[in-house]
Short mmCIF file of C-alpha atoms in Angstrom, two decimals:
data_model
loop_
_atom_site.label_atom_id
_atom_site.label_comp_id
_atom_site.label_asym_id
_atom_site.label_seq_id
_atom_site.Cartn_x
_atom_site.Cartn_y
_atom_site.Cartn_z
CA UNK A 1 0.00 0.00 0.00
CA UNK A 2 0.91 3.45 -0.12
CA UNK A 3 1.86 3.79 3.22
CA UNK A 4 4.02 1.23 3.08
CA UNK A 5 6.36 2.98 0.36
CA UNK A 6 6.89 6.18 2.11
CA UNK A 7 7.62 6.15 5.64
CA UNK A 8 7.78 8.97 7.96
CA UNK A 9 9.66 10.22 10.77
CA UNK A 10 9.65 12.85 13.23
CA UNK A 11 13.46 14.13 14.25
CA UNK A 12 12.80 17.05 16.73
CA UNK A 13 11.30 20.01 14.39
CA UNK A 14 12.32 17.82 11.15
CA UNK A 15 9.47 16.10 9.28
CA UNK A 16 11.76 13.34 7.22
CA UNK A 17 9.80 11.69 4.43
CA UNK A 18 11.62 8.51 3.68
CA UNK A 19 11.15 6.89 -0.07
CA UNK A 20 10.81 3.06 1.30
CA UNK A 21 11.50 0.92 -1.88
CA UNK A 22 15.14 0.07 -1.67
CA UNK A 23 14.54 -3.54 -3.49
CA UNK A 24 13.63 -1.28 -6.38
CA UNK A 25 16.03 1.66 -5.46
CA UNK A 26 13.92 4.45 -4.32
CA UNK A 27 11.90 4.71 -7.65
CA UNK A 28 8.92 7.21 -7.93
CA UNK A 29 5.80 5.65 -9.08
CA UNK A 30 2.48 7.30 -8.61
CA UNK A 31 1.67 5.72 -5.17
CA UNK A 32 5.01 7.20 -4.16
CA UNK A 33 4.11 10.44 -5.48
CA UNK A 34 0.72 10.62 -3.68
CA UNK A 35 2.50 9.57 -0.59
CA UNK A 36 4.99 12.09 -0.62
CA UNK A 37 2.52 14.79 -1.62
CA UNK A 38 0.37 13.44 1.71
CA UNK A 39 3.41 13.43 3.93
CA UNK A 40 4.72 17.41 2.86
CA UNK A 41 1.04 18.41 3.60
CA UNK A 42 0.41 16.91 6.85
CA UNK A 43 3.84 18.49 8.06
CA UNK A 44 3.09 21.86 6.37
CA UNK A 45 -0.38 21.49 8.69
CA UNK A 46 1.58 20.73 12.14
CA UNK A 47 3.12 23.97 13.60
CA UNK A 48 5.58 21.94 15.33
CA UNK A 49 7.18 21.20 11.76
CA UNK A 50 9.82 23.26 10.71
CA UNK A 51 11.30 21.82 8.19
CA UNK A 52 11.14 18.94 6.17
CA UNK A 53 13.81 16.01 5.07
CA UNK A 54 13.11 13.90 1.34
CA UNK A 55 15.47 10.91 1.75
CA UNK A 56 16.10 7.08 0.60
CA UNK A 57 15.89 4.25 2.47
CA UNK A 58 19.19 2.38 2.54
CA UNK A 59 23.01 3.84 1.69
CA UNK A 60 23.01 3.37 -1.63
CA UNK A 61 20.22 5.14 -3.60
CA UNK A 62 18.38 8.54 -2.81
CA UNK A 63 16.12 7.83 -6.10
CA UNK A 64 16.42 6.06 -9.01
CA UNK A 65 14.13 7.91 -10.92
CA UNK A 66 10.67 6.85 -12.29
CA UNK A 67 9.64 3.13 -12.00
CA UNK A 68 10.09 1.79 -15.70
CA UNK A 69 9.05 -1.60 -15.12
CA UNK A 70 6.54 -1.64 -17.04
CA UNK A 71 3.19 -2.47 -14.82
CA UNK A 72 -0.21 -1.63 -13.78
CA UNK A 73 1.57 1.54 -11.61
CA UNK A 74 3.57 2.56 -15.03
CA UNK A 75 5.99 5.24 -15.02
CA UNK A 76 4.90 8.76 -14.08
CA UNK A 77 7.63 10.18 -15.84
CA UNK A 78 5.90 8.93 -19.26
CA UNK A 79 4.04 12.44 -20.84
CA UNK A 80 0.64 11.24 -21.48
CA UNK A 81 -0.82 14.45 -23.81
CA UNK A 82 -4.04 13.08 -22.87
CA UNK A 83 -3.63 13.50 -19.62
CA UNK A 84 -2.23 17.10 -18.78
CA UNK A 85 -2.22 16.30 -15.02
CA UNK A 86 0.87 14.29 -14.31
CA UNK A 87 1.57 13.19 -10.74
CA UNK A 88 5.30 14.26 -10.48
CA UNK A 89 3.94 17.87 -11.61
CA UNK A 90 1.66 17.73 -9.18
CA UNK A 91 5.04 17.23 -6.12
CA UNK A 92 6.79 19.46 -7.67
CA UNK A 93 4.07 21.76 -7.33
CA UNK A 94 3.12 20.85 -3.39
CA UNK A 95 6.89 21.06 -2.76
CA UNK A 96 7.66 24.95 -4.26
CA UNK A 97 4.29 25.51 -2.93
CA UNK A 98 5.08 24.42 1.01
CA UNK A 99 5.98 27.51 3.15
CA UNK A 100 8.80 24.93 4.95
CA UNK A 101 11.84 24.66 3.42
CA UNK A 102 13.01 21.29 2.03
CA UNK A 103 16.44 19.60 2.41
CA UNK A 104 17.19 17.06 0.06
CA UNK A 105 19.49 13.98 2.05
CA UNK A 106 20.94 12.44 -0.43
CA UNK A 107 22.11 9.34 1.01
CA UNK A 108 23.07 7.68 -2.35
CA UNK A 109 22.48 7.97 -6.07
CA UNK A 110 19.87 10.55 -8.22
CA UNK A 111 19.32 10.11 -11.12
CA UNK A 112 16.60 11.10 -13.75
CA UNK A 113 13.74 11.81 -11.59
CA UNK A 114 15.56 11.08 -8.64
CA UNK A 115 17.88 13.92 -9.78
CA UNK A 116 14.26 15.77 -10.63
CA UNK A 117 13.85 15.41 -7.11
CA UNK A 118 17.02 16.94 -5.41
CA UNK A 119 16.76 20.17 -7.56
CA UNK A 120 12.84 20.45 -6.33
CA UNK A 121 13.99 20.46 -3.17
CA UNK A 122 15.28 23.88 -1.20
CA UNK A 123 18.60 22.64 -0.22
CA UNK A 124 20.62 19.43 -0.42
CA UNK A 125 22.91 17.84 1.32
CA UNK A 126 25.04 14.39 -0.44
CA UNK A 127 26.58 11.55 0.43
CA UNK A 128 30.40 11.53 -1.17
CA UNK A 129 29.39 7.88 -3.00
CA UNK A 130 26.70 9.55 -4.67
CA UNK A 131 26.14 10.10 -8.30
CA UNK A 132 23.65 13.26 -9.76
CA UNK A 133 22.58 13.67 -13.03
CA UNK A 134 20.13 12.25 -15.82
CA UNK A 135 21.22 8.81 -17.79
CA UNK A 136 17.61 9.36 -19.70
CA UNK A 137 19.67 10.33 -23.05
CA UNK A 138 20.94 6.58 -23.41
CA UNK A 139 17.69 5.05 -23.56
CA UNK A 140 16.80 7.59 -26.06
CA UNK A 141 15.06 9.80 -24.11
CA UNK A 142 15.60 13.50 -22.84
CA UNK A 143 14.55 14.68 -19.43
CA UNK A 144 11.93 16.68 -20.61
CA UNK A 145 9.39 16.81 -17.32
CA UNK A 146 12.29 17.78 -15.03
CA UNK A 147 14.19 20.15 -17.07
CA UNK A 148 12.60 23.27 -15.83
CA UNK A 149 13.34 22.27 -11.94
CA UNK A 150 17.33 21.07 -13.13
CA UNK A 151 17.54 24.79 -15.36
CA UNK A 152 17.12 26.51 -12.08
CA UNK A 153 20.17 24.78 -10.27
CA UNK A 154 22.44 23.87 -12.50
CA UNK A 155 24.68 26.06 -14.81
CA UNK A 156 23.02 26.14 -18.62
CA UNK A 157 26.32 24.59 -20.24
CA UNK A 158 27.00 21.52 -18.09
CA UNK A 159 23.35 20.88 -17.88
CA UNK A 160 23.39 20.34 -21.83
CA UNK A 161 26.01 18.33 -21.56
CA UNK A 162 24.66 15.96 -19.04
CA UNK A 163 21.17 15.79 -20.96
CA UNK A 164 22.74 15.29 -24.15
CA UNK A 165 25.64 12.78 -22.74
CA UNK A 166 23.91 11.02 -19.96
CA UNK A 167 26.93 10.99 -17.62
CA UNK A 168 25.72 12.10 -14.03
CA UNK A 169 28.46 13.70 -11.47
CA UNK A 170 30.14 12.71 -8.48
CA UNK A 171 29.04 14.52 -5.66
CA UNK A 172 31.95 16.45 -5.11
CA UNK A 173 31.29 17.56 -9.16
CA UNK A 174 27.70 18.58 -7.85
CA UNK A 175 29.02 20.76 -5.13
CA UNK A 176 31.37 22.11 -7.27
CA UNK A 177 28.63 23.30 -9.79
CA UNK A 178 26.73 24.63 -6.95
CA UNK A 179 23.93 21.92 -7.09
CA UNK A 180 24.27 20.67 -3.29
CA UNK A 181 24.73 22.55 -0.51
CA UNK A 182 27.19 20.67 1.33
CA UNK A 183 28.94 16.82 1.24
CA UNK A 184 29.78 14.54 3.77
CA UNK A 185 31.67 10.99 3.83
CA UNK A 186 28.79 8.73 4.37
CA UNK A 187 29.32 8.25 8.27
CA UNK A 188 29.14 12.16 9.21
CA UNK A 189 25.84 12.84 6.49
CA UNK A 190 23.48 13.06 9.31
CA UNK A 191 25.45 14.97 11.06
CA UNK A 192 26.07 17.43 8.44
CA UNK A 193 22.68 17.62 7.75
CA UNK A 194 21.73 17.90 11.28
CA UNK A 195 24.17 20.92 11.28
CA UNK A 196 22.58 22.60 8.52
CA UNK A 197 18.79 21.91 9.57
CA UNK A 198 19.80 23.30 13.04
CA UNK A 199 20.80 26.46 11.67
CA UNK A 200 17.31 26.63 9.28
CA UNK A 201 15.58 26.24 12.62
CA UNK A 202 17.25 28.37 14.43
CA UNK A 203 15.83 31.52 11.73
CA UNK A 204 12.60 33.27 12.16
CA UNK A 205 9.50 30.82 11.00
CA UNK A 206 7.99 33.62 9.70
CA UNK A 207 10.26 35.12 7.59
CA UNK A 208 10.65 31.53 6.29
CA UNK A 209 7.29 31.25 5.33
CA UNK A 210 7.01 34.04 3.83
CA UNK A 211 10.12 34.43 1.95
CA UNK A 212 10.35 31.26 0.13
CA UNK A 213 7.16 31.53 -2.18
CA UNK A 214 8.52 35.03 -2.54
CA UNK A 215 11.56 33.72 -3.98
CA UNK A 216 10.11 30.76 -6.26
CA UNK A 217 7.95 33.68 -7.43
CA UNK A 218 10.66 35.62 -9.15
CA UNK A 219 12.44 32.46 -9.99
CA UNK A 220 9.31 31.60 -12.09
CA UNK A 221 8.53 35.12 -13.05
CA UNK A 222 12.70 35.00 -14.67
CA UNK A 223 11.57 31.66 -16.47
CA UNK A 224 8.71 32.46 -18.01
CA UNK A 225 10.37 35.89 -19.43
CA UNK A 226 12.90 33.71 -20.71
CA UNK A 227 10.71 31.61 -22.28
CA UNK A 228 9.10 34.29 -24.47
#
């Protein structure tokens, strides 16, 4: 059930929301999605939330990206023109739309959606084993549903290159480029993270809340001039 594939955790103020599918490496499909759109709600509603942690279960994998084994759940990362709503949309969405910031732990690798998912997120903080980026391009596909989340982290150039050659970064590479916040050998992650979420909590709540849809607002409002 969908309860069973995202767990939840309470850590002090920190709501984490744990992706719970490690025999099939963290992969999004759409009961995922519904259960991670459930879990950022019901810590936006609880005042004693103050920020909120996406992880993977395991060491090894944050996210693999969509579920392509092809089944009854499918992969949400197909575009269905028929069907404008698409449930990884709709995350994205919740998660620029939640007033508490987001801290990606990535705890292993991200890739395609996976690596959709760390740049929808406010902050990240990575493992040193992991691997970032999009291997879509060798399958014959381009990242087209997480492109406008991965344009607003990482630099124009080596974003092209990485769609267009499918080889994903180490984390150090990702830090480098500005696309986590901070890495950690695996053992001191938590601690790292703690470090950082400490200091988020620390802030005014306030300010928080309202600053952050402030600032996705002109991000957007940049985009879509762009665009034009």
């Amino acid at each position: 059930s969908m309860a069973d594939l995202v767990r939840g955790e309470r850590r002090g103020a920190a709501q984490w929301i744990v992706i719970d599918r490690e025999e099939r490496k963290n992969a999004l499909n759409e009961a995922v999605l519904s259960g991670m759109i459930a879990a950022i709600q019901a810590a936006e509603a609880n005042p004693a939330v103050r920020a909120i942690v996406i992880t993977g279960a395991g060491d090894k994998v944050f996210c693999a990206g969509g579920d392509l084994k092809p089944s009854a759940d499918g992969n949400p990362f197909e575009v269905d023109p028929a069907e404008p709503r698409n449930p990884v949309i709709d995350l994205f969405k919740v998660m620029e739309q939640s007033r508490l910031p987001i801290v990606a732990r990535v705890n292993g690798h991200a890739l395609g959606g996976g690596f959709g998912l760390v740049c929808a997120c406010d902050m990240a903080v990575a493992s040193e084993t992991a691997r970032l980026g999009t291997p879509e391009a060798r399958i014959g596909l381009f990242p087209m549903m997480i492109l406008p989340y991965m344009q607003r982290v990482v630099p124009r150039r080596r974003l092209l290159e990485m769609c267009i050659t499918a080889e994903p970064w180490t984390a150090r590479e990702a830090f480098e480029l500005g696309i986590v916040n901070y890495i950690a050998p695996p053992a001191e992650l938590d601690a790292r993270l703690d470090w950082l979420l400490q200091r988020i909590i620390a802030r005014s709540p306030t300010a928080i809340r309202l600053g952050k849809p402030a600032f996705h607002a002109t991000q957007i409002g940049r985009a879509s001039c762009r665009e034009k």
